[in-house]
PDB file of C-alpha atoms and ligand atoms in Angstrom:
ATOM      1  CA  UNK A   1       8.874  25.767 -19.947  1.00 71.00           C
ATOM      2  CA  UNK A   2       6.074  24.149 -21.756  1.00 87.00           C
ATOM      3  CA  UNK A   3       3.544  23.800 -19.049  1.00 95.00           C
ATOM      4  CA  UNK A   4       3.247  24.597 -15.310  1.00 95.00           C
ATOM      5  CA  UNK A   5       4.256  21.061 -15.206  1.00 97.00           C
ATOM      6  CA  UNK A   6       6.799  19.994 -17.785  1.00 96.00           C
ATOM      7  CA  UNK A   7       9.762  21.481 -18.985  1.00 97.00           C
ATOM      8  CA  UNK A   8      10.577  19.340 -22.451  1.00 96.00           C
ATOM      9  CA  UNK A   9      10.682  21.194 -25.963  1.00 96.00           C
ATOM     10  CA  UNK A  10       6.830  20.397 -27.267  1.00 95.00           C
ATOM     11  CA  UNK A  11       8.310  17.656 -29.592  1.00 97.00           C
ATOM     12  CA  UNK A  12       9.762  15.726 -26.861  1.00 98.00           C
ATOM     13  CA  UNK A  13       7.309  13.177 -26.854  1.00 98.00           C
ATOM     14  CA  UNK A  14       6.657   9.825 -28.329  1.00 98.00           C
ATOM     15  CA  UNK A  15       2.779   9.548 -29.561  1.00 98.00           C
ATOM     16  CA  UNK A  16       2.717   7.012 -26.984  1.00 98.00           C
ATOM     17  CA  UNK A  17       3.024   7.097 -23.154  1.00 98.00           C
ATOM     18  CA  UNK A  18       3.801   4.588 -20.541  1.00 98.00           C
ATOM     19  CA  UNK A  19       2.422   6.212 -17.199  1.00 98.00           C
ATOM     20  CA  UNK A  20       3.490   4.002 -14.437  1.00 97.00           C
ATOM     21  CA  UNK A  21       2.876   6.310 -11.380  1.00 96.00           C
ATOM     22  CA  UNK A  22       6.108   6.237  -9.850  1.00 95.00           C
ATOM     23  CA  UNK A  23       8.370   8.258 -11.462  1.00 96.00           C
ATOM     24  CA  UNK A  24      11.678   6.026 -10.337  1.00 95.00           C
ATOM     25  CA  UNK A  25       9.507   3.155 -11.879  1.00 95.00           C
ATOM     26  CA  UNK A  26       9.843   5.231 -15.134  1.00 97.00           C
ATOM     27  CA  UNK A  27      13.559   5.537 -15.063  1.00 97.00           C
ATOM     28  CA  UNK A  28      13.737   1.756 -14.622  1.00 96.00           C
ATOM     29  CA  UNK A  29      11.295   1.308 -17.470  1.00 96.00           C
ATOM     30  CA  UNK A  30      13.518   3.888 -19.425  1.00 97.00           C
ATOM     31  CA  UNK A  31      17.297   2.458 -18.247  1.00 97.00           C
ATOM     32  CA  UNK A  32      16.116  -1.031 -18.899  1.00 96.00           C
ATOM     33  CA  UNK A  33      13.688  -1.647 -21.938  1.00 97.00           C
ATOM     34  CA  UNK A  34      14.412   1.321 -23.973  1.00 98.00           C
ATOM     35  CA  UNK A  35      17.149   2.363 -26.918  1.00 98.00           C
ATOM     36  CA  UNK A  36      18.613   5.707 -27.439  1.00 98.00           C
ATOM     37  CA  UNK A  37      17.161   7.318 -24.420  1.00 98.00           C
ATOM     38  CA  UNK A  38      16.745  11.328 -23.338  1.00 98.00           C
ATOM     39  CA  UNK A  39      15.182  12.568 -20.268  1.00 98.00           C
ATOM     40  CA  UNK A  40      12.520  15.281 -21.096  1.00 98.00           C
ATOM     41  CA  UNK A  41      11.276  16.308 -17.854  1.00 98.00           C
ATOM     42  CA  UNK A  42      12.512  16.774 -14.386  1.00 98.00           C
ATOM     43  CA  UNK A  43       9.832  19.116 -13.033  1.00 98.00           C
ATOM     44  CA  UNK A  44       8.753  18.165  -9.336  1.00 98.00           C
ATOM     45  CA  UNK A  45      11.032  15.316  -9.761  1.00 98.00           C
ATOM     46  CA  UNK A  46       7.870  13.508 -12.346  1.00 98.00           C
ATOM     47  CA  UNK A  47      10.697  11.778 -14.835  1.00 98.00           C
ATOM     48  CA  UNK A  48       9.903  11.340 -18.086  1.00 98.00           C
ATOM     49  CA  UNK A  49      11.803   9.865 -20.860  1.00 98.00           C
ATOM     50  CA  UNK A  50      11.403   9.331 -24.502  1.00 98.00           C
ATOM     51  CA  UNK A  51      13.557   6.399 -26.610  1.00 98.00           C
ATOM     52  CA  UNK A  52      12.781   3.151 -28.850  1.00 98.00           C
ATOM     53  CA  UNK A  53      11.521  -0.062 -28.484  1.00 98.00           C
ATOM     54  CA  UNK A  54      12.297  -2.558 -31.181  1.00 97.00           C
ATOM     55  CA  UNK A  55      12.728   1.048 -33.180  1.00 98.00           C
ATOM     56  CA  UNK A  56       9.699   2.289 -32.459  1.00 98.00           C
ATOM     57  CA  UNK A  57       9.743   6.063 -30.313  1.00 98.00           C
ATOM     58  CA  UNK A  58       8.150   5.605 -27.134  1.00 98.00           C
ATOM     59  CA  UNK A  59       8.195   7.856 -23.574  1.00 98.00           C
ATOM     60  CA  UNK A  60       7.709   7.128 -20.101  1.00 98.00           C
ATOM     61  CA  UNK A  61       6.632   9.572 -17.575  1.00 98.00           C
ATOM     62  CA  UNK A  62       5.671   9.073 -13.923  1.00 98.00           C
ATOM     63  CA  UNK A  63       2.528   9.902 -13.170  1.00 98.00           C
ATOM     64  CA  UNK A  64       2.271  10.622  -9.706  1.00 98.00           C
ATOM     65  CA  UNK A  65      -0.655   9.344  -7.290  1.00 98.00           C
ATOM     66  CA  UNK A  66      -4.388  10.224  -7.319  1.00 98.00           C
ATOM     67  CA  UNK A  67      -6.251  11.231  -9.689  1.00 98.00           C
ATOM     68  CA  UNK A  68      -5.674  15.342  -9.566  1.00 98.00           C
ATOM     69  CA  UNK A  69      -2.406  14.461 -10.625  1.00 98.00           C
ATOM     70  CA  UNK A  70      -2.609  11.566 -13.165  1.00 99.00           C
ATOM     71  CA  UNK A  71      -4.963  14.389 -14.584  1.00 98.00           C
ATOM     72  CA  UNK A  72      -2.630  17.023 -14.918  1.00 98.00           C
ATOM     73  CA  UNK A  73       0.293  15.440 -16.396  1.00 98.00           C
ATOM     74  CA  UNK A  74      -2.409  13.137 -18.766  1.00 99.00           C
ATOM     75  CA  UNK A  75      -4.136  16.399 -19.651  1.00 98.00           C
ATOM     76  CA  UNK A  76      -0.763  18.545 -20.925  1.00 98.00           C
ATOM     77  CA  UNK A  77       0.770  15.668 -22.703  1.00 98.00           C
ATOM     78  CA  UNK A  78      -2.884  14.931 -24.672  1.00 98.00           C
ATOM     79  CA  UNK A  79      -3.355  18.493 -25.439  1.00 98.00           C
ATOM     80  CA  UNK A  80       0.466  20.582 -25.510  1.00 98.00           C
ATOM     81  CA  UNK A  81       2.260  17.438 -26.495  1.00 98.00           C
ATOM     82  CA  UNK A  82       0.023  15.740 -29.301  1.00 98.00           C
ATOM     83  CA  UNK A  83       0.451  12.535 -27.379  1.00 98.00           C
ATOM     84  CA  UNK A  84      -2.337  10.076 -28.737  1.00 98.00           C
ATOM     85  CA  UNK A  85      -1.930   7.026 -26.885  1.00 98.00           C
ATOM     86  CA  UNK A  86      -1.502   6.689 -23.130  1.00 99.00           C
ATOM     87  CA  UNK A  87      -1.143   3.340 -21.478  1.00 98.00           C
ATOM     88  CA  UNK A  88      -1.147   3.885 -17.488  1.00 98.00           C
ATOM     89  CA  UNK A  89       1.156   0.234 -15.921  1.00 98.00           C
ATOM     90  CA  UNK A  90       0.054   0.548 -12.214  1.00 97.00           C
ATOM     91  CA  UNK A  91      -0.395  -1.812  -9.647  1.00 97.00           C
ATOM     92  CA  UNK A  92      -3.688  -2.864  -7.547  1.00 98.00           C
ATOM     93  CA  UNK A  93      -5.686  -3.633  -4.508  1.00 97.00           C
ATOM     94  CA  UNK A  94      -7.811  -7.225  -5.447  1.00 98.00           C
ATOM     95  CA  UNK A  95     -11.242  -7.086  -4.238  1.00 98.00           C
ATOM     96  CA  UNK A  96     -12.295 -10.387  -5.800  1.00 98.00           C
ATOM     97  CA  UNK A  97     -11.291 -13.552  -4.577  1.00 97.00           C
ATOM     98  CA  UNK A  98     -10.959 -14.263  -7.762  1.00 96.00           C
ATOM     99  CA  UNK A  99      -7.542 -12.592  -8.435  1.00 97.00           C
ATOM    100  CA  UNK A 100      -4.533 -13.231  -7.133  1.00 95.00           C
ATOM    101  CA  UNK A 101      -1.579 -11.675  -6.250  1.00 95.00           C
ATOM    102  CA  UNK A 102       0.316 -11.346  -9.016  1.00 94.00           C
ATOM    103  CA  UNK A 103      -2.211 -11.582 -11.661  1.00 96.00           C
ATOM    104  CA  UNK A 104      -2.215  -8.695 -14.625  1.00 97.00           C
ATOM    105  CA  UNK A 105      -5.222  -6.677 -14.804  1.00 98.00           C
ATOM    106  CA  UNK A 106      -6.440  -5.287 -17.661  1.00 98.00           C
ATOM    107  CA  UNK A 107      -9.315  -2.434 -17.073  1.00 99.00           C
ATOM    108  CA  UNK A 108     -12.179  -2.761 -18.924  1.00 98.00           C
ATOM    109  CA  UNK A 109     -14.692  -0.219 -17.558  1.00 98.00           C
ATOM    110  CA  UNK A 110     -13.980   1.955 -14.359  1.00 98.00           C
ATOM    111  CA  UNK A 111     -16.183   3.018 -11.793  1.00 98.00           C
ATOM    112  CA  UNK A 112     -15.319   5.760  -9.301  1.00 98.00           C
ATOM    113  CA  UNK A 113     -17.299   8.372  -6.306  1.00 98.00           C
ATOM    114  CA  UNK A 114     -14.812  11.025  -7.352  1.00 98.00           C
ATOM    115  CA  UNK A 115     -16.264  14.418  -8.405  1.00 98.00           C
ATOM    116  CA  UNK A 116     -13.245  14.278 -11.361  1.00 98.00           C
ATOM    117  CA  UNK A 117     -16.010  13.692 -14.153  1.00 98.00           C
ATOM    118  CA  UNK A 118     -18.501  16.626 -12.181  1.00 98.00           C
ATOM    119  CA  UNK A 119     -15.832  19.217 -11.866  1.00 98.00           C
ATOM    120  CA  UNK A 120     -14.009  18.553 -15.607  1.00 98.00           C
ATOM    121  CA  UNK A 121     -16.601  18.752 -17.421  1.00 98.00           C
ATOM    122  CA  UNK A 122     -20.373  18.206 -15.703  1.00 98.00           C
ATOM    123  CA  UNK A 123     -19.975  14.607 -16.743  1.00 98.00           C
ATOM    124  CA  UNK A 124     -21.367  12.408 -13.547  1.00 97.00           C
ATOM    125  CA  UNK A 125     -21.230   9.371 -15.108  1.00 98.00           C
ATOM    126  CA  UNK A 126     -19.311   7.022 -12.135  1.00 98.00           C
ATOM    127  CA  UNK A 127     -18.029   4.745 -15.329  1.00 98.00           C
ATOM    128  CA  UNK A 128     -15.549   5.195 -17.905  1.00 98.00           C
ATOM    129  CA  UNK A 129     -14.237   3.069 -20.499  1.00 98.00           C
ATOM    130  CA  UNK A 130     -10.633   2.805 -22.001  1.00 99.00           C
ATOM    131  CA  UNK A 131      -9.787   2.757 -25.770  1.00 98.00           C
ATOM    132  CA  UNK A 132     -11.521  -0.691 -27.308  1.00 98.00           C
ATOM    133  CA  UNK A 133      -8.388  -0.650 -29.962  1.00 98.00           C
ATOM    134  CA  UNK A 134      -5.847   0.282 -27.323  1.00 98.00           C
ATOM    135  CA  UNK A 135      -7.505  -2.910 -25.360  1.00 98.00           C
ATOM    136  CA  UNK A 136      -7.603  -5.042 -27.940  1.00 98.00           C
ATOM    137  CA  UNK A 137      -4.139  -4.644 -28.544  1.00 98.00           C
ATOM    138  CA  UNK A 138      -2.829  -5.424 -25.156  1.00 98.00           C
ATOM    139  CA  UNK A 139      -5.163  -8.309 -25.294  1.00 98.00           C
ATOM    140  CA  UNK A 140      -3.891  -9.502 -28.924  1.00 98.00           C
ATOM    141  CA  UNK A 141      -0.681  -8.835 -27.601  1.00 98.00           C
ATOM    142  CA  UNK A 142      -0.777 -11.176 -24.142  1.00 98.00           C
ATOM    143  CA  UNK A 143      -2.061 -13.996 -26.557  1.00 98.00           C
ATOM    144  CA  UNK A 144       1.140 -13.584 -28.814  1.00 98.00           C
ATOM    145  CA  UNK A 145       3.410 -13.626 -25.761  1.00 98.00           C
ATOM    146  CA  UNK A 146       1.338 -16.473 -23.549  1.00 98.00           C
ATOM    147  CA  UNK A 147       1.275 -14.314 -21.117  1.00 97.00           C
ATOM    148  CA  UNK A 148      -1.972 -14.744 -18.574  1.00 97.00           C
ATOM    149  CA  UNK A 149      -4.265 -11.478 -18.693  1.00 98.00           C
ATOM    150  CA  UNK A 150      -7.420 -11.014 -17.231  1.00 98.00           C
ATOM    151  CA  UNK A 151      -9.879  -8.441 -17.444  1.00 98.00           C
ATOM    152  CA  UNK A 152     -12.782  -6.780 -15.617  1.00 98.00           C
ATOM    153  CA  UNK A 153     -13.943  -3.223 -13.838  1.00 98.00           C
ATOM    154  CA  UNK A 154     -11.899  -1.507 -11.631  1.00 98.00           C
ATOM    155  CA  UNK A 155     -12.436   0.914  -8.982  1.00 98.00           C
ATOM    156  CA  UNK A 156     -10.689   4.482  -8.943  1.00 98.00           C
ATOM    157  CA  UNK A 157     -10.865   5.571  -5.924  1.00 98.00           C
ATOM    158  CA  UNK A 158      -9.882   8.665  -4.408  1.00 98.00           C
ATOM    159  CA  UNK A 159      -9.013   7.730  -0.444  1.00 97.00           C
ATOM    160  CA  UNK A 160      -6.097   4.542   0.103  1.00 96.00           C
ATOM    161  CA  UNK A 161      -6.823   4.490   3.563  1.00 95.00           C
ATOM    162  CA  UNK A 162     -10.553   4.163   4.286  1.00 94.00           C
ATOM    163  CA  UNK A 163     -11.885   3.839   8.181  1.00 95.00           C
ATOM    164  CA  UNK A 164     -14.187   1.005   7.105  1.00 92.00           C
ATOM    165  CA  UNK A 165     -11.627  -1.743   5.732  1.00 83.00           C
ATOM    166  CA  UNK A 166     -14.782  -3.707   4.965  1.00 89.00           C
ATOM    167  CA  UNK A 167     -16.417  -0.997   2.574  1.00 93.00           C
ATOM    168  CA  UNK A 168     -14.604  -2.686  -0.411  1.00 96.00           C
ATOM    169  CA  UNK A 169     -17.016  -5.498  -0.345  1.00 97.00           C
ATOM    170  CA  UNK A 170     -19.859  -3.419  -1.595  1.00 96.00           C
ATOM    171  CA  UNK A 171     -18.444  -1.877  -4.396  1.00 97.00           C
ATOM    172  CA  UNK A 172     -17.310  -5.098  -5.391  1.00 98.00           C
ATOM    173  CA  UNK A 173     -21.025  -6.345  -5.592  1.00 97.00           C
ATOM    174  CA  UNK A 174     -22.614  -3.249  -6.649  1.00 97.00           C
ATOM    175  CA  UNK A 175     -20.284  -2.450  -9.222  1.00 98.00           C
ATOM    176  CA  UNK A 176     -18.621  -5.693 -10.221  1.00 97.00           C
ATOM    177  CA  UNK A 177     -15.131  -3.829  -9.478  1.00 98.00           C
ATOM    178  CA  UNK A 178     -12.748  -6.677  -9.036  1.00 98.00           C
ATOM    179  CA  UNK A 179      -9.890  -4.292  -8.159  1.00 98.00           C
ATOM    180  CA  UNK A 180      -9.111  -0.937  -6.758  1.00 98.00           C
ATOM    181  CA  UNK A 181      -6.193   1.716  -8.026  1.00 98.00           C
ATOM    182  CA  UNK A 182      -6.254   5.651  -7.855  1.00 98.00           C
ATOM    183  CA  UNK A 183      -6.001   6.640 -11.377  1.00 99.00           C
ATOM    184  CA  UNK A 184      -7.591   5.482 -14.278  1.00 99.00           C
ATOM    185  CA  UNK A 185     -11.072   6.708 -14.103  1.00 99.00           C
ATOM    186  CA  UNK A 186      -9.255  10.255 -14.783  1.00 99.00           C
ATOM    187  CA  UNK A 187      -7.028   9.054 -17.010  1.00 99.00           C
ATOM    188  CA  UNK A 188      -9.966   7.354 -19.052  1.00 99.00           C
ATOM    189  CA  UNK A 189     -12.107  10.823 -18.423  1.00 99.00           C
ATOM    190  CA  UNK A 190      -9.261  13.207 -19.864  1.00 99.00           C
ATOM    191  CA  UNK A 191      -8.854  10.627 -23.371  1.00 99.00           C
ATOM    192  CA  UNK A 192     -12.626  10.614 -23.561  1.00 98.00           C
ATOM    193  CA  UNK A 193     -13.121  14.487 -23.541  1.00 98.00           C
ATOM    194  CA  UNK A 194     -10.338  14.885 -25.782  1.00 98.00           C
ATOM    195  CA  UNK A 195     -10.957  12.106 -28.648  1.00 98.00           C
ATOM    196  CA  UNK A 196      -7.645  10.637 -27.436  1.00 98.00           C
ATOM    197  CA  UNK A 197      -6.649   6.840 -26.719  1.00 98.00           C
ATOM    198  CA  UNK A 198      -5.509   5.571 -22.641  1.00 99.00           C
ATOM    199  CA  UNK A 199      -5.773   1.913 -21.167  1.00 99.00           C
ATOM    200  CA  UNK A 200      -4.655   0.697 -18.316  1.00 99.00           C
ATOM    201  CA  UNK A 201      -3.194  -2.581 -17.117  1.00 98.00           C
ATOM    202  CA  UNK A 202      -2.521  -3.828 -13.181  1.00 98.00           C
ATOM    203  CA  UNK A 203      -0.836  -6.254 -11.737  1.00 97.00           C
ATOM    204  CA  UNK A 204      -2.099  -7.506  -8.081  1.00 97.00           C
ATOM    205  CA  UNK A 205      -0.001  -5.853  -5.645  1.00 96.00           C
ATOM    206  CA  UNK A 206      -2.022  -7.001  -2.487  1.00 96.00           C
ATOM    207  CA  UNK A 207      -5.363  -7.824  -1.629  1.00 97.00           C
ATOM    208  CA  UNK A 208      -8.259  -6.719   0.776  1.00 96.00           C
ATOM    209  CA  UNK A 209      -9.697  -9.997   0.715  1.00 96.00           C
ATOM    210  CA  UNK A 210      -7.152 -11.959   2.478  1.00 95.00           C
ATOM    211  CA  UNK A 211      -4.494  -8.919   3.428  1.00 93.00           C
ATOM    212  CA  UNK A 212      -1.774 -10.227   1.702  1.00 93.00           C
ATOM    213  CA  UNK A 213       0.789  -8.283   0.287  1.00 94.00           C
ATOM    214  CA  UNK A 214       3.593  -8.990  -2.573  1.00 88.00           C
ATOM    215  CA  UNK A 215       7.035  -9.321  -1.536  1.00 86.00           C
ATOM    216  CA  UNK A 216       9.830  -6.740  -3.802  1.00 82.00           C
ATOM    217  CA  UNK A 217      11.006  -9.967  -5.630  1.00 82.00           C
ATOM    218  CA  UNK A 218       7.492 -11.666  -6.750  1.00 81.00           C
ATOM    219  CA  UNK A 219       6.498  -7.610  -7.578  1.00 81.00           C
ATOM    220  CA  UNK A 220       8.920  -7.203 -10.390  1.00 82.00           C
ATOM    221  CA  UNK A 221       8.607 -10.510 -12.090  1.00 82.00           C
ATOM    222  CA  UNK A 222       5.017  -9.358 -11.861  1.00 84.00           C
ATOM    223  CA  UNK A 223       5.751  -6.103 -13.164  1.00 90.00           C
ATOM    224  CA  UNK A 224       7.801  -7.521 -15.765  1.00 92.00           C
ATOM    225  CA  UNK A 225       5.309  -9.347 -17.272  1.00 94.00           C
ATOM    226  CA  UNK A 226       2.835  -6.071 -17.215  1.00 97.00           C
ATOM    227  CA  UNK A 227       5.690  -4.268 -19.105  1.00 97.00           C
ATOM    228  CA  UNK A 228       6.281  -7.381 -21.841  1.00 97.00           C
ATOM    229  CA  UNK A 229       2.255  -7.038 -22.841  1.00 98.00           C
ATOM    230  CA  UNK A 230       2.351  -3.453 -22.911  1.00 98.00           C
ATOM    231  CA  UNK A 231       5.861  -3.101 -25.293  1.00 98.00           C
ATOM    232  CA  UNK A 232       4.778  -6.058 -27.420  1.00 97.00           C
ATOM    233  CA  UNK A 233       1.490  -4.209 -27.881  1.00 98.00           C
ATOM    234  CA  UNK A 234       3.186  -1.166 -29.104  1.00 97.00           C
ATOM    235  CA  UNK A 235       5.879  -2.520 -31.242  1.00 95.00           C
ATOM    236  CA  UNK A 236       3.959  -5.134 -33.087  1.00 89.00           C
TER     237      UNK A 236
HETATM  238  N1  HPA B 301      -5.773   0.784  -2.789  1.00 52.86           N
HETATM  239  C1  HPA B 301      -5.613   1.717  -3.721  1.00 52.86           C
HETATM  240  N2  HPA B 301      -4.691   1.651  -4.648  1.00 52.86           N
HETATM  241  C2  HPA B 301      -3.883   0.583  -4.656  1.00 52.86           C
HETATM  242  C3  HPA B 301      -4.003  -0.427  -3.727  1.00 52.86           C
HETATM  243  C4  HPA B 301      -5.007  -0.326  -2.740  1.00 52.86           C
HETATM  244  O1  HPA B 301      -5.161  -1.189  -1.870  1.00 52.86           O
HETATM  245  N3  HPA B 301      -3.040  -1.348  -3.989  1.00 52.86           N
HETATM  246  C5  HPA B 301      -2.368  -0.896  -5.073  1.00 52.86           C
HETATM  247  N4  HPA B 301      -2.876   0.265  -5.482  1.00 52.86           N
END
């Protein structure tokens, strides 16, 4: 045993990480894009797997949700697993009326309430930015595929189900936060602290604007797309 958290041998892992947050979603990722594929880790059921794409090593590992966990997982593969790149493929909650369901996010600067930054590391900065190479990759990449990707601020936030529905409205004006998820802003923090490299890219799962929410099918073709842009980005 590695870590508290992971089991695999400590050179397990490809330099770079796909983190959707569901760790099933990682299998899928693993079973159906990758060559010459090993599971590493199995701990608290958080799969993670490490194979090719177009030759090049790459591993997969879920997440989990929230940001206490997206920081634990982030934190052990930056620091016990010399991972240098990690590329969180999540979905999110549109607060502009601008995006649609559907659409591929790419984060460009996170804002967040949580106390992650406070607690880490007496950072209380709300904002947090992700790799400017890692982003202009996935951007560069998008282009070469003609695949539609926009980009903006999202909000991390730490509570899915809030008692005011309506709340969303003001972060959206305060903050310019187009979109709401529950991990990058720690994600971002732990790459920041420790001179490593994350991003993160979204697709529109539903929206608090007009309540609607993706069906299964339009979600993967959706997701699909998401995972195109972030392979191309690291193969090429
Ligand atoms: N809130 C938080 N995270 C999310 C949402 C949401 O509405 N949709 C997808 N991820």
């Amino acid at each position: 045993m590695m870590t508290p958290h992971i089991e695999a041998a400590s050179d397990a892992f490809a330099k770079t990480v796909l983190m959707p947050g569901d760790p099933l979603r990682a299998k899928f990722i693993a079973e159906h894009y990758l060559d010459n594929v090993k599971q590493v880790n199995q701990v608290r059921n958080m799969l993670a797997y490490t194979g090719t794409y177009q030759g090049v090593p790459v591993s997969v590992m879920g997440s989990g949700m929230g940001m206490p966990s997206i920081g634990i997982y982030s934190w052990e593969l930056f620091t016990v697993y010399e991972v240098e790149h990690i590329i969180r493929i999540g979905s999110c909650g549109a607060y502009s009326p601008e995006l649609n369901l559907y659409d591929v996010l790419l984060a460009d600067r996170v804002f967040s309430e949580t106390t992650f930054g406070t607690v880490q590391n007496g950072d209380p900065n709300p904002f947090r930015s992700p790799s400017p190479e890692l982003n202009q990759r996935l951007i560069q990449s998008a282009h070469a595929l003609s695949l539609p990707l926009k980009t903006g601020t999202v909000h991390s936030c730490d509570v899915f189900y809030r008692e005011n529905s309506q709340d969303f409205q003001r972060i959206l004006h305060t903050h310019q936060a187009l979109a709401v998820e529950m991990e990058a802003f720690a994600l971002f923090h732990n790459a920041q602290v420790l001179g490593k490299h994350a991003a993160c890219l979204l697709t529109v799962s539903d929206s608090l604007v007009t309540a609607e929410a993706a069906s299964p099918e339009a979600r993967q073709t959706a997701f699909t797309r998401m995972m195109d842009i972030a392979l191309h980005s690291i193969a090429n």
